[in-house]
Coordinates of C-alpha atoms in Angstrom, one line a residue:
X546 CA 31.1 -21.6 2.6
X547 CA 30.5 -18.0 3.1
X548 CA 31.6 -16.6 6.4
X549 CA 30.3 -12.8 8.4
X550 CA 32.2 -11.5 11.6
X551 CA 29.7 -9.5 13.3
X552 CA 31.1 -7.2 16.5
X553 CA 28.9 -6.4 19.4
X554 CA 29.7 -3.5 21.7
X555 CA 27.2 -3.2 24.5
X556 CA 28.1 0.7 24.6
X557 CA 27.2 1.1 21.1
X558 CA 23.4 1.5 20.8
X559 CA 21.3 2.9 18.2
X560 CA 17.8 3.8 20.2
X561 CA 15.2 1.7 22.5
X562 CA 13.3 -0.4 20.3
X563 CA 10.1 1.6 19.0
X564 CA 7.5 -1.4 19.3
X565 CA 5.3 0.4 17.0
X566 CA 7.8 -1.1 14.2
X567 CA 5.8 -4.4 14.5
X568 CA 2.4 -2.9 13.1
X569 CA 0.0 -4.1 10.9
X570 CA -2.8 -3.1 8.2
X571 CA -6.5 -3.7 7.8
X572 CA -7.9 -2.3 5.1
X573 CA -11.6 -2.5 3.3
X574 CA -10.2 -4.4 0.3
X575 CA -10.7 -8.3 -0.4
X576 CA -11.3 -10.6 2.3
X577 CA -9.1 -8.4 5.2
X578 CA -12.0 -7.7 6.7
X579 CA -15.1 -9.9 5.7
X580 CA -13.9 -13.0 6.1
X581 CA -10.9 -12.4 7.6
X582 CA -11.1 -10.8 10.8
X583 CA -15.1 -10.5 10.8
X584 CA -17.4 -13.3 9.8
X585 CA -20.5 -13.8 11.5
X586 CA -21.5 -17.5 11.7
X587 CA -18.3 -18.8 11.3
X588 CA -18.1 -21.7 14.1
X589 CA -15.1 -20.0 15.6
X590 CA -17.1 -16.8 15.5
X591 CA -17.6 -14.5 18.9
X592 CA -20.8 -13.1 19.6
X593 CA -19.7 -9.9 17.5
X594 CA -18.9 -12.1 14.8
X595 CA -14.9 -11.8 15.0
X596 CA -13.3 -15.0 14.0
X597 CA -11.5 -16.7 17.6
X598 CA -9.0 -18.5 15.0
X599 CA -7.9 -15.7 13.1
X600 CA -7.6 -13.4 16.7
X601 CA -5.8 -16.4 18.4
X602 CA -2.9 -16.0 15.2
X603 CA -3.1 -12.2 15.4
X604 CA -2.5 -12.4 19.3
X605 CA 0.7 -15.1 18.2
X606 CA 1.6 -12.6 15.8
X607 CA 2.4 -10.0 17.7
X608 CA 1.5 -7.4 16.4
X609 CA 1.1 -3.8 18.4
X610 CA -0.3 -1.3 16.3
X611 CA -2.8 -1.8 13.4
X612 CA -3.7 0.9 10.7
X613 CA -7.6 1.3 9.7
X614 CA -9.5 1.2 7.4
X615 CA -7.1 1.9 4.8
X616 CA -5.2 2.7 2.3
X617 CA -6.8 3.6 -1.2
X618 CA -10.4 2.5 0.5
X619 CA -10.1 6.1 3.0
X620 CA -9.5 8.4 0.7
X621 CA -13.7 7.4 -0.8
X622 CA -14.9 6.7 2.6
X623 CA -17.4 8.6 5.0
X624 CA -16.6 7.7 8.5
X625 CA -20.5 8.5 9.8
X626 CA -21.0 4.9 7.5
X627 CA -19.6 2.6 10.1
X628 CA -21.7 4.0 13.2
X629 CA -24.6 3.3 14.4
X630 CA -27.1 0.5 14.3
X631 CA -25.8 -2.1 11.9
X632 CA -29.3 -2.5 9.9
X633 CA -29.4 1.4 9.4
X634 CA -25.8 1.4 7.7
X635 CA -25.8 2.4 4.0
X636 CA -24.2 0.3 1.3
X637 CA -21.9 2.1 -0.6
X638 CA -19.9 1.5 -4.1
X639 CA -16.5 1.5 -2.9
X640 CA -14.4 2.7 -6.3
X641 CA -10.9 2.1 -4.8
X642 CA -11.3 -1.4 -5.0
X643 CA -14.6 -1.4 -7.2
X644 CA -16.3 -3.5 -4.6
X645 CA -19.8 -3.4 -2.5
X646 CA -19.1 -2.3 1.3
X647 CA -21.5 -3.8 3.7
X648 CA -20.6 -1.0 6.2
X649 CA -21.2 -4.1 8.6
X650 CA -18.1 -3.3 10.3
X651 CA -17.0 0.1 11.0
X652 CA -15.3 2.5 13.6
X653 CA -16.9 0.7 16.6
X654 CA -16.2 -3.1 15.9
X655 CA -13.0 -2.1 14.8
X656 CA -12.3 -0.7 18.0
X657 CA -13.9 -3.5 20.1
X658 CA -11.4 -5.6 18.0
X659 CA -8.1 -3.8 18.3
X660 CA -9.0 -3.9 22.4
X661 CA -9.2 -7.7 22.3
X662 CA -6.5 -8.5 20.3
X663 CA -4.3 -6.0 21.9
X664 CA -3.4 -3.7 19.8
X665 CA -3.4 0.4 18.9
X666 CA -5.4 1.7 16.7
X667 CA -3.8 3.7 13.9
X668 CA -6.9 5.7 12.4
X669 CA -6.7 7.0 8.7
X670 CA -8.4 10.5 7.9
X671 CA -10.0 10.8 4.4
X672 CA -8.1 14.0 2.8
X673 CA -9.1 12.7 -1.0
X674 CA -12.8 13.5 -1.3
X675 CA -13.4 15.4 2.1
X676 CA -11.3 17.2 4.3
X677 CA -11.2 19.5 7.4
X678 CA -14.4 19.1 8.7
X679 CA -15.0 15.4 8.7
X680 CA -11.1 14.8 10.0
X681 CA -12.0 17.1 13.4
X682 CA -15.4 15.7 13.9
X683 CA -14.0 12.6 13.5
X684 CA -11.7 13.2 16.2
X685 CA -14.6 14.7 18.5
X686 CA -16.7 11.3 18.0
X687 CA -13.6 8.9 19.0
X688 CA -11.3 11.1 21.5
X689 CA -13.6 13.8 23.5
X690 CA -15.7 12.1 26.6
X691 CA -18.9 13.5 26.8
X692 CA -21.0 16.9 26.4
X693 CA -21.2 17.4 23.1
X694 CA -23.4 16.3 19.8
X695 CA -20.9 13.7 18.9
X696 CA -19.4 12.8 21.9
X697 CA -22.7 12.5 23.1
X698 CA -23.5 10.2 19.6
X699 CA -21.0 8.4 20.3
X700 CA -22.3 7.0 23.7
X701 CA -25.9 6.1 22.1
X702 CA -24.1 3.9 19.6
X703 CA -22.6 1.6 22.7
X704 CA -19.1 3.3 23.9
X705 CA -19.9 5.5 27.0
X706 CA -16.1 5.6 27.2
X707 CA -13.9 7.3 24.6
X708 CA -12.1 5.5 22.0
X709 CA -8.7 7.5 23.4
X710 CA -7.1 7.3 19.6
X711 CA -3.6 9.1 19.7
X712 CA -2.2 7.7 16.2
X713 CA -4.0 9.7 12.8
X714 CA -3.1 9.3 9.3
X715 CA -3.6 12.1 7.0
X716 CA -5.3 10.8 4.2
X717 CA -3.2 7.9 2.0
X718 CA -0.9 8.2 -0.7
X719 CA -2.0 11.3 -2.2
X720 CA 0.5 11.9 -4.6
X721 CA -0.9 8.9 -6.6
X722 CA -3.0 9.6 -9.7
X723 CA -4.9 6.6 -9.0
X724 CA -6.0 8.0 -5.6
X725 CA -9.7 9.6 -5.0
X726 CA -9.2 13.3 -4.5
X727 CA -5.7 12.8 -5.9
X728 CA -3.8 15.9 -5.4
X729 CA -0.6 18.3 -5.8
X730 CA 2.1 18.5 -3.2
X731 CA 1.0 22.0 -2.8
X732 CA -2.5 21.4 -2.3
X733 CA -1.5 18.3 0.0
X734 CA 0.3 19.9 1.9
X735 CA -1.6 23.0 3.0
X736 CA -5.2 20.4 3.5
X737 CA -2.7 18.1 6.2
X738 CA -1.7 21.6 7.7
X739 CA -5.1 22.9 8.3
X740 CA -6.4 19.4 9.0
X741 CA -3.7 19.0 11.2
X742 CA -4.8 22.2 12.9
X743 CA -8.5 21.7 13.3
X744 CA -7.4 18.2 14.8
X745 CA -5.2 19.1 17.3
X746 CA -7.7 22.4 18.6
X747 CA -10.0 18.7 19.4
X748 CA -7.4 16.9 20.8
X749 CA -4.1 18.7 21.5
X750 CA -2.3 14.7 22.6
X751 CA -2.7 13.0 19.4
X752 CA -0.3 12.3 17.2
X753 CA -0.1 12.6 13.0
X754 CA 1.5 11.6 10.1
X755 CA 1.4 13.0 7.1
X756 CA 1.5 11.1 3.7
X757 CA 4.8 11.0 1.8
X758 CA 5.1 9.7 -1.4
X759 CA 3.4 6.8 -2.8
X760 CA 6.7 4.8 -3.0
X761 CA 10.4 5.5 -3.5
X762 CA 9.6 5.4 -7.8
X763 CA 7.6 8.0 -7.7
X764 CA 8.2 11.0 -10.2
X765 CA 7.4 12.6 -7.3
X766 CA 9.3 11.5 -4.6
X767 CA 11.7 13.6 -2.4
X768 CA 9.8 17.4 -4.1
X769 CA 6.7 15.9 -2.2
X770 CA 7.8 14.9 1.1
X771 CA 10.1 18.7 0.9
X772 CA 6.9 20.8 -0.1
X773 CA 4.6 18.6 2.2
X774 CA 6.8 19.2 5.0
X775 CA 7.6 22.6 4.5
X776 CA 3.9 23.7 4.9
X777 CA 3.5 21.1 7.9
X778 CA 6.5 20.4 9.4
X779 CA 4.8 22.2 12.9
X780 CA 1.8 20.4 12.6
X781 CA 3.0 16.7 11.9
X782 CA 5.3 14.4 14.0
X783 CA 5.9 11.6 10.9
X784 CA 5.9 11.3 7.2
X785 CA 5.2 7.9 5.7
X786 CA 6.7 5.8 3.4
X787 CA 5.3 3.0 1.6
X788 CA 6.9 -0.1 -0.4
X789 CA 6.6 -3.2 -1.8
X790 CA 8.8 -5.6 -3.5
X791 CA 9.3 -8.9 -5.3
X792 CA 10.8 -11.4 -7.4
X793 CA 11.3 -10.7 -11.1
X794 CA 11.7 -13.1 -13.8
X795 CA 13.6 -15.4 -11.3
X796 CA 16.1 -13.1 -10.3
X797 CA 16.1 -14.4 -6.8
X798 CA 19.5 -12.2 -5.6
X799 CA 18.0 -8.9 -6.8
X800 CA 14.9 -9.6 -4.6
X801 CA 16.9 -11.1 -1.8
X802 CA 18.6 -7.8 -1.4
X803 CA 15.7 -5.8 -2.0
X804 CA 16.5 -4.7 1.9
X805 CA 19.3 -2.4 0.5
X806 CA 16.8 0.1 -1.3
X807 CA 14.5 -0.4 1.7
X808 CA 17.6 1.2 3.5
X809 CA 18.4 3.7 1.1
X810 CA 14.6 5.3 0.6
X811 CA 14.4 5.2 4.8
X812 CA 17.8 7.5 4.5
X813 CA 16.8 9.4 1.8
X814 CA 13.5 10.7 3.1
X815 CA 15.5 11.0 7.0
X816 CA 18.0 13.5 4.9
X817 CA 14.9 15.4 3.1
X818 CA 12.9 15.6 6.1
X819 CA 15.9 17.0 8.2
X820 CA 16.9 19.5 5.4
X821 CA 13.6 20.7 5.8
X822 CA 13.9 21.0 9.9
X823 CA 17.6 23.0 8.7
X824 CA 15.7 25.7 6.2
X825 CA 13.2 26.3 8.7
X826 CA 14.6 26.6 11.7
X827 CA 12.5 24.1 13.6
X828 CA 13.4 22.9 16.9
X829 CA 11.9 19.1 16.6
X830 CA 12.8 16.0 14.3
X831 CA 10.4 14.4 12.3
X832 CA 10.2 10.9 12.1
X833 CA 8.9 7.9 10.4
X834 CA 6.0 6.2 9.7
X835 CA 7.2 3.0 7.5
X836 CA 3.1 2.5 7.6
X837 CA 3.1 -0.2 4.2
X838 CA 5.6 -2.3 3.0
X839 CA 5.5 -6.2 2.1
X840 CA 6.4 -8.5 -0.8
X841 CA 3.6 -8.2 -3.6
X842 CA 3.4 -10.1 -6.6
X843 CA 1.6 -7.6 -8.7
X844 CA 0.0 -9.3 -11.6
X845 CA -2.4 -7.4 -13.0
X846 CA -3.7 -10.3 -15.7
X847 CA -4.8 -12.8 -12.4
X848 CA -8.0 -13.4 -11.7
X849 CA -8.0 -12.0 -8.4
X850 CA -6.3 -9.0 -9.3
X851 CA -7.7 -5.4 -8.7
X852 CA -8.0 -4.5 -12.6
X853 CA -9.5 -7.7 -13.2
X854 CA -11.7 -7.7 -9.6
X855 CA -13.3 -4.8 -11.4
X856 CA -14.6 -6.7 -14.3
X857 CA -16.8 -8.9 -12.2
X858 CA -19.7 -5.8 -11.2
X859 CA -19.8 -4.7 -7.6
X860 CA -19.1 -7.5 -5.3
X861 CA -18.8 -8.1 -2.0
X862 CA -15.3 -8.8 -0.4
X863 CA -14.1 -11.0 -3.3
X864 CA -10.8 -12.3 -3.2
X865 CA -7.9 -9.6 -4.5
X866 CA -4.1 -10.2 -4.0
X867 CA -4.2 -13.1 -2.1
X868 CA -0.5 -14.4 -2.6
X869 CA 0.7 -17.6 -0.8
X870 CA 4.6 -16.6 0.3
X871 CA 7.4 -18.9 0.3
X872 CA 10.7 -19.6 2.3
X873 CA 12.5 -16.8 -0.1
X874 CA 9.6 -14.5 1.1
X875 CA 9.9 -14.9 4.4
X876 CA 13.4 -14.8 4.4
X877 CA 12.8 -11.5 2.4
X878 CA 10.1 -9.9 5.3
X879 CA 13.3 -11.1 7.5
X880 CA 15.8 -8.5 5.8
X881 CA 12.9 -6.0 6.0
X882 CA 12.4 -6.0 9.7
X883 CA 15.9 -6.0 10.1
X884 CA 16.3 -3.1 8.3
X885 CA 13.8 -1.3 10.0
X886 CA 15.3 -2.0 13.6
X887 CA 18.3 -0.7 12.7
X888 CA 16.1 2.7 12.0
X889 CA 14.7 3.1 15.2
X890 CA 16.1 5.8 15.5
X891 CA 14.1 7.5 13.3
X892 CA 11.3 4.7 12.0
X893 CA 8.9 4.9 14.5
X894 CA 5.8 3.5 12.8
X895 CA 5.9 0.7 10.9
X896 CA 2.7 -1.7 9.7
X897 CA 3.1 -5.0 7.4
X898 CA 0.4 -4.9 4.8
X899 CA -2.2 -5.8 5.4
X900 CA -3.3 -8.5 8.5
X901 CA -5.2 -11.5 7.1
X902 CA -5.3 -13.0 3.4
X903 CA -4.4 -9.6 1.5
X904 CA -0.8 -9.9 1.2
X905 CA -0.9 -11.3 4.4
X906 CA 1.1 -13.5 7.5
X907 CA -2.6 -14.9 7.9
X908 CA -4.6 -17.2 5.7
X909 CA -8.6 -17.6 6.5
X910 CA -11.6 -19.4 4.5
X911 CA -14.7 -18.2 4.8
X912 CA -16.7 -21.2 7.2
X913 CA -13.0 -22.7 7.2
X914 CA -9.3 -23.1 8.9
X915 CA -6.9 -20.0 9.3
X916 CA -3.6 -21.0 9.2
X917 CA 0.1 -19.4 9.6
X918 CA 2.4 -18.3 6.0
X919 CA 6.0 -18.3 6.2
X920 CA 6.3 -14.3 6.6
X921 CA 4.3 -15.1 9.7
X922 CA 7.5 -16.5 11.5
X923 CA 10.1 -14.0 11.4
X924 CA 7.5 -11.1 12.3
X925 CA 6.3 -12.8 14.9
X926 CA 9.3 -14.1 16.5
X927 CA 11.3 -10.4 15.9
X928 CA 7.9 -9.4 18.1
X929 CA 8.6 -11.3 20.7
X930 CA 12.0 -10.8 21.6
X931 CA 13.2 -7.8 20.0
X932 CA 12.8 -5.3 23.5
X933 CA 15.2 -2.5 25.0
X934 CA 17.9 -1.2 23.0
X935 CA 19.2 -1.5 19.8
X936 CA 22.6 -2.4 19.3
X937 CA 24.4 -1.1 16.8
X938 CA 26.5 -3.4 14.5
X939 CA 29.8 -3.6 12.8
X940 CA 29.5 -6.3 10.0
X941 CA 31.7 -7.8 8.1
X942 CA 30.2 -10.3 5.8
X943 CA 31.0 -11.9 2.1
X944 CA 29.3 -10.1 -0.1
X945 CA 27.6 -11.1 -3.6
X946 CA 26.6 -9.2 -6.5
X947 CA 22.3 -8.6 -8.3
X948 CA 21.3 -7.1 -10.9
X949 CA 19.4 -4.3 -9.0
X950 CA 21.3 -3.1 -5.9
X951 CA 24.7 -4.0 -6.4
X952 CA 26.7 -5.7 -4.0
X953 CA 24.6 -6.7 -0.8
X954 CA 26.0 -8.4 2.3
X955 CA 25.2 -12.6 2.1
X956 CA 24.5 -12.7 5.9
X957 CA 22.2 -9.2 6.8
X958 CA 21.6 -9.1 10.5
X959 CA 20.2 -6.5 13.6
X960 CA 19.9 -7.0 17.1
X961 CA 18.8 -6.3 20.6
X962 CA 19.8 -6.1 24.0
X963 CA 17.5 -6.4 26.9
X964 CA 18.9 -5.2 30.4
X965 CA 15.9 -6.4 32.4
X966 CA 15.9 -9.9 31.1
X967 CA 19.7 -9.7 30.4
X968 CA 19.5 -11.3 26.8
X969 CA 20.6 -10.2 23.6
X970 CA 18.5 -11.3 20.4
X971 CA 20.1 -11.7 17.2
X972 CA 18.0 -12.0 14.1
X973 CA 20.1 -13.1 10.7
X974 CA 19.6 -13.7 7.4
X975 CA 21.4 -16.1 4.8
X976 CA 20.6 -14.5 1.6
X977 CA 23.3 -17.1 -0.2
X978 CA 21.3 -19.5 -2.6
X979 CA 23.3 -21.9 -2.1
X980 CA 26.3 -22.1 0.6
X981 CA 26.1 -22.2 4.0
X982 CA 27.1 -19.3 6.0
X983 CA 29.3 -19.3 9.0
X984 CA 28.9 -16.9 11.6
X985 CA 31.1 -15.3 14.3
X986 CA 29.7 -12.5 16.6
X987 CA 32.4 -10.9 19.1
X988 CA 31.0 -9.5 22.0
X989 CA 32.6 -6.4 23.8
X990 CA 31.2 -5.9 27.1
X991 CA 29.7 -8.9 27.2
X992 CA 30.1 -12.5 28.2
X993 CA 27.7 -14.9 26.7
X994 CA 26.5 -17.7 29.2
X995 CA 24.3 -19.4 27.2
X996 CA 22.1 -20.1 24.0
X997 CA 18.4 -19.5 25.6
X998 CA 17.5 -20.8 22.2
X999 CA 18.2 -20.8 18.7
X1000 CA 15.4 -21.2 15.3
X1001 CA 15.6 -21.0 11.6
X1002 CA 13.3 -20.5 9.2
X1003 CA 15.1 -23.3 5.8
X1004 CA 14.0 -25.0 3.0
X1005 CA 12.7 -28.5 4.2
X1006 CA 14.1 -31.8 3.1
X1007 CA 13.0 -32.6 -0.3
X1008 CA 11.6 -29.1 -1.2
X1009 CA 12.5 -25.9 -2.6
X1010 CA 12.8 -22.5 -1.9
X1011 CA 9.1 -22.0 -3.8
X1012 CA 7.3 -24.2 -1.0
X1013 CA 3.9 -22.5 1.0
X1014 CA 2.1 -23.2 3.5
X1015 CA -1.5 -24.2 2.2
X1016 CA -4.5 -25.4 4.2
X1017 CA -3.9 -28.8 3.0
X1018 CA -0.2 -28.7 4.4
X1019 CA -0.3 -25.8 7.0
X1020 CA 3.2 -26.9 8.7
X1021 CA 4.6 -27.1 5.8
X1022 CA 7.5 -24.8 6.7
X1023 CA 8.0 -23.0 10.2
X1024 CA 11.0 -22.2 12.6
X1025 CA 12.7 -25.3 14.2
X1026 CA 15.8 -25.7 16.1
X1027 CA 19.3 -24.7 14.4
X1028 CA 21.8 -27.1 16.0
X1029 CA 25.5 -26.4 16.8
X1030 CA 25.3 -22.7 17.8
X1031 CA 27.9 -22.3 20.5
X1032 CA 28.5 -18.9 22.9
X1033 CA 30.9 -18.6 25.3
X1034 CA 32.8 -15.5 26.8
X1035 CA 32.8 -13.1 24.5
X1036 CA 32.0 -14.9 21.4
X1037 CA 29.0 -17.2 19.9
X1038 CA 29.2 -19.3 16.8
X1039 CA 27.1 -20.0 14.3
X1040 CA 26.0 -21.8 10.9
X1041 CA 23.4 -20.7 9.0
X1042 CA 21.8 -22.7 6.4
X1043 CA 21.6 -21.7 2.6
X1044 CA 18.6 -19.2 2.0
X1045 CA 17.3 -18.8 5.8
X1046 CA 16.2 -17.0 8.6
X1047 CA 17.6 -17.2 11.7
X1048 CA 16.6 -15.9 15.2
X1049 CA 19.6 -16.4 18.2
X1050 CA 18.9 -15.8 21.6
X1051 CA 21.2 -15.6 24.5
X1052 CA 21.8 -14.9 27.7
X1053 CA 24.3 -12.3 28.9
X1054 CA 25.9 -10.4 31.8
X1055 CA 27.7 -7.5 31.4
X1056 CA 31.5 -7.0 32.2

């Protein structure tokens, strides 16, 4: 059995928990949108044709900031085709994802959307085939009250109130060839400055993120987020990263620690960003926006995959990346979210891509159920419970070697402590395949009174690690109760099934 000591001091904290971290995506692409959070005569459908299932497991989910509309679909997109009277909406060829958009739902819906299920709304600026202009008026439509020609527009298409949006992209992932309006760091980087600009002359309280690299394996990565930066390190207050990950050819340990490059790109682009803050003299820190990452199982020979998508003519919303995840993938997303908590320092932004049935926690048929994957459970449970500050760890935990990374950590764990409710959350993950992993956490300037509760995310009796929820079978695997965990005084106990997720809370006073 593989053993981890981890040591709690309550002195030692990292930052308060940026709940931002727990964001999510929808983009135009697939069934995200049509059929997934919108559908129209769906029997669970509102009168503004937003699915009550699917909002019910979005409200579960917890998440508290969602990006729109995309993703590869902004950088093609005119924002003037989502307002106004749906009838009178053009249909457009979208070539990111060589589909038909409706332009059914647009800037408005969206926003009546985000307000009922709770969440901010992270708008997206297209920087690829337009630019200044359409980013400021843009802003003047959503942000500015009244008085003017779009303010005023605005209110005749329905919101007499302004939309109040203080999170803006910059464009998406413009260092990728594949991207409309693809472009240079140089020439990147001076549109987000001037963008930037004409933006904040609108709106002087909203905030902005400019586009880092398209992921970590870029050729361009680190010279792009340097020269970016350098021309808008005033203007900007994040730079984004983007990632995704998954299993290759079976080598489950690599992908298991896949949460050790996540670490090392989220330190790499904190050292380039601050390098840049040290040549120029700035006063402020930038920070993160962590605004994709996921496991994706890129296959570009399925039949639902973009390249093949694309074969089919121009279609509307058919079904692209739709991957069903397993207990390894969610036990994956685990080590992920972890990761990203202990950043808060720094990652303020994060969003899971995307929301429903792209590479998604939620599952939806069109005139059907909408039902829960296993990546579902540890976002939504590290939603709920991870509040106040976090704590900063010393681990020492058995350690196993991967192909990729290296030596990782078998047991890969953050946490929280909350001083109004007096609880500490622990979130863990047994990355061992195979063994059982005992668990000690010593807790300094703390005595533990009792387990609140404790939930793991296994493999089921009889299964494997491959199992998914499906619509047939959507229970198939969830969190239930992890027996034996014992806390007393300054120390809790625990075991941790092979290949799981596990979320501890406890109840604490200080000494």
């Amino acid at each position: 059995m593989s053993r981890a000591r981890i040591t709690i001091d309550r002195d030692f904290t990292v930052a308060e928990v940026p709940r931002r971290i727990f964001g999510s995506f929808v983009e135009h692409m697939g069934r995200c949108v049509y059929t997934g959070i919108y559908e129209p005569g769906h029997p669970r459908a509102d009168a503004r044709g937003f699915r009550r299932d699917v909002m019910d497991l979005v409200k579960e989910l917890g998440a508290t900031v969602v990006r729109y509309p995309g993703g590869n679909f902004v950088s093609g997109y005119n924002w003037e085709d989502g307002i106004g009277p749906v009838a009178e909406r053009p249909r457009r060829l979208d070539g990111a994802w060589h589909t038909l958009e409706t332009n059914a739902f647009g800037l408005h819906e969206f926003v009546d959307w985000s307000r009922e299920a709770g969440v901010e709304v992270m708008e997206a600026v297209n920087l690829g085939t337009r630019g200044v202009d359409a980013a400021r008026e843009l802003v003047e439509y959503a942000n500015i009250p009244s008085g003017t020609r779009l303010s005023d527009l605005r209110r005749k298409n329905g919101h007499e109130d302004p939309f109040n949006i203080k999170l803006w992209c910059l464009g998406n992932e413009m260092d990728g060839p594949w991207q409309i309006g693809h472009k240079t760091a140089e020439e990147y980087g001076r549109l987000a400055q001037e963008a930037a600009k004409a933006m904040r002359f609108v709106d002087p309280d909203i905030e902005l993120v400019a586009c880092g690299s398209s992921n970590s394996g870029m050729p361009t990565f680190g010279a792009w987020e340097q020269t970016v930066l350098t021309h808008a390190y005033e203007q900007v207050d994040y730079v984004s990263l983007h990632a995704y990950y998954q299993e290759h050819d079976g080598d489950a340990g690599s992908f298991l620690a896949s949460a050790v490059d996540m670490d090392y790109f989220i330190e790499s682009v904190i050292a380039t960003a601050d390098a840049v803050r040290a040549k120029g003299k700035h006063k402020k820190h930038i920070n993160l926006s962590f605004d994709e990452w996921n496991v994706w199982y890129t296959r570009p020979g399925d039949a639902d995959s973009p390249e093949q998508v694309g074969k089919h003519g121009w279609r509307e919303h058919p079904r692209v990346i739709e991957d069903q995840y397993n207990v390894t993938d969610a036990v994956v997303v685990g080590t992920f979210l972890n990761s990203l908590l202990r950043h808060g320092d720094r990652v303020k932004i994060a969003n899971q891509a995307q929301l429903v049935n792209v590479i998604a926690p939620i599952l939806s048929e069109e005139n059907g159920p909408a039902w829960k994957q296993t990546i579902f459970h540890p976002f939504a449970r590290m939603a709920e419970l991870a509040h106040g500050q976090i704590l900063r760890l010393a681990v020492d935990s058995d350690k196993y070697g991967n192909a990729k990374f290296g030596d990782a950590d078998l047991v890969d764990v953050s946490a929280t402590w909350n001083e109004e409710t007096g609880r500490i959350a622990l979130f863990l993950a047994n990355r061992g395949l195979e063994e059982a992993a005992d668990v000690e956490v010593v807790l300094r300037g703390f005595d533990a009174r009792q387990v609140v509760r404790a939930d793991v995310l296994r493999i089921p009796d009889g299964a494997d690690r491959f199992i998914t929820n499906t619509q047939a079978n959507p229970g198939a695997v969830g969190l239930i109760p992890l027996d034996g965990v014992k806390a007393a005084g300054g120390e809790v106990r625990a075991t941790l099934p092979a290949l799981s997720w596990t979320a501890i809370e406890l109840e604490v006073v200080r000494n």
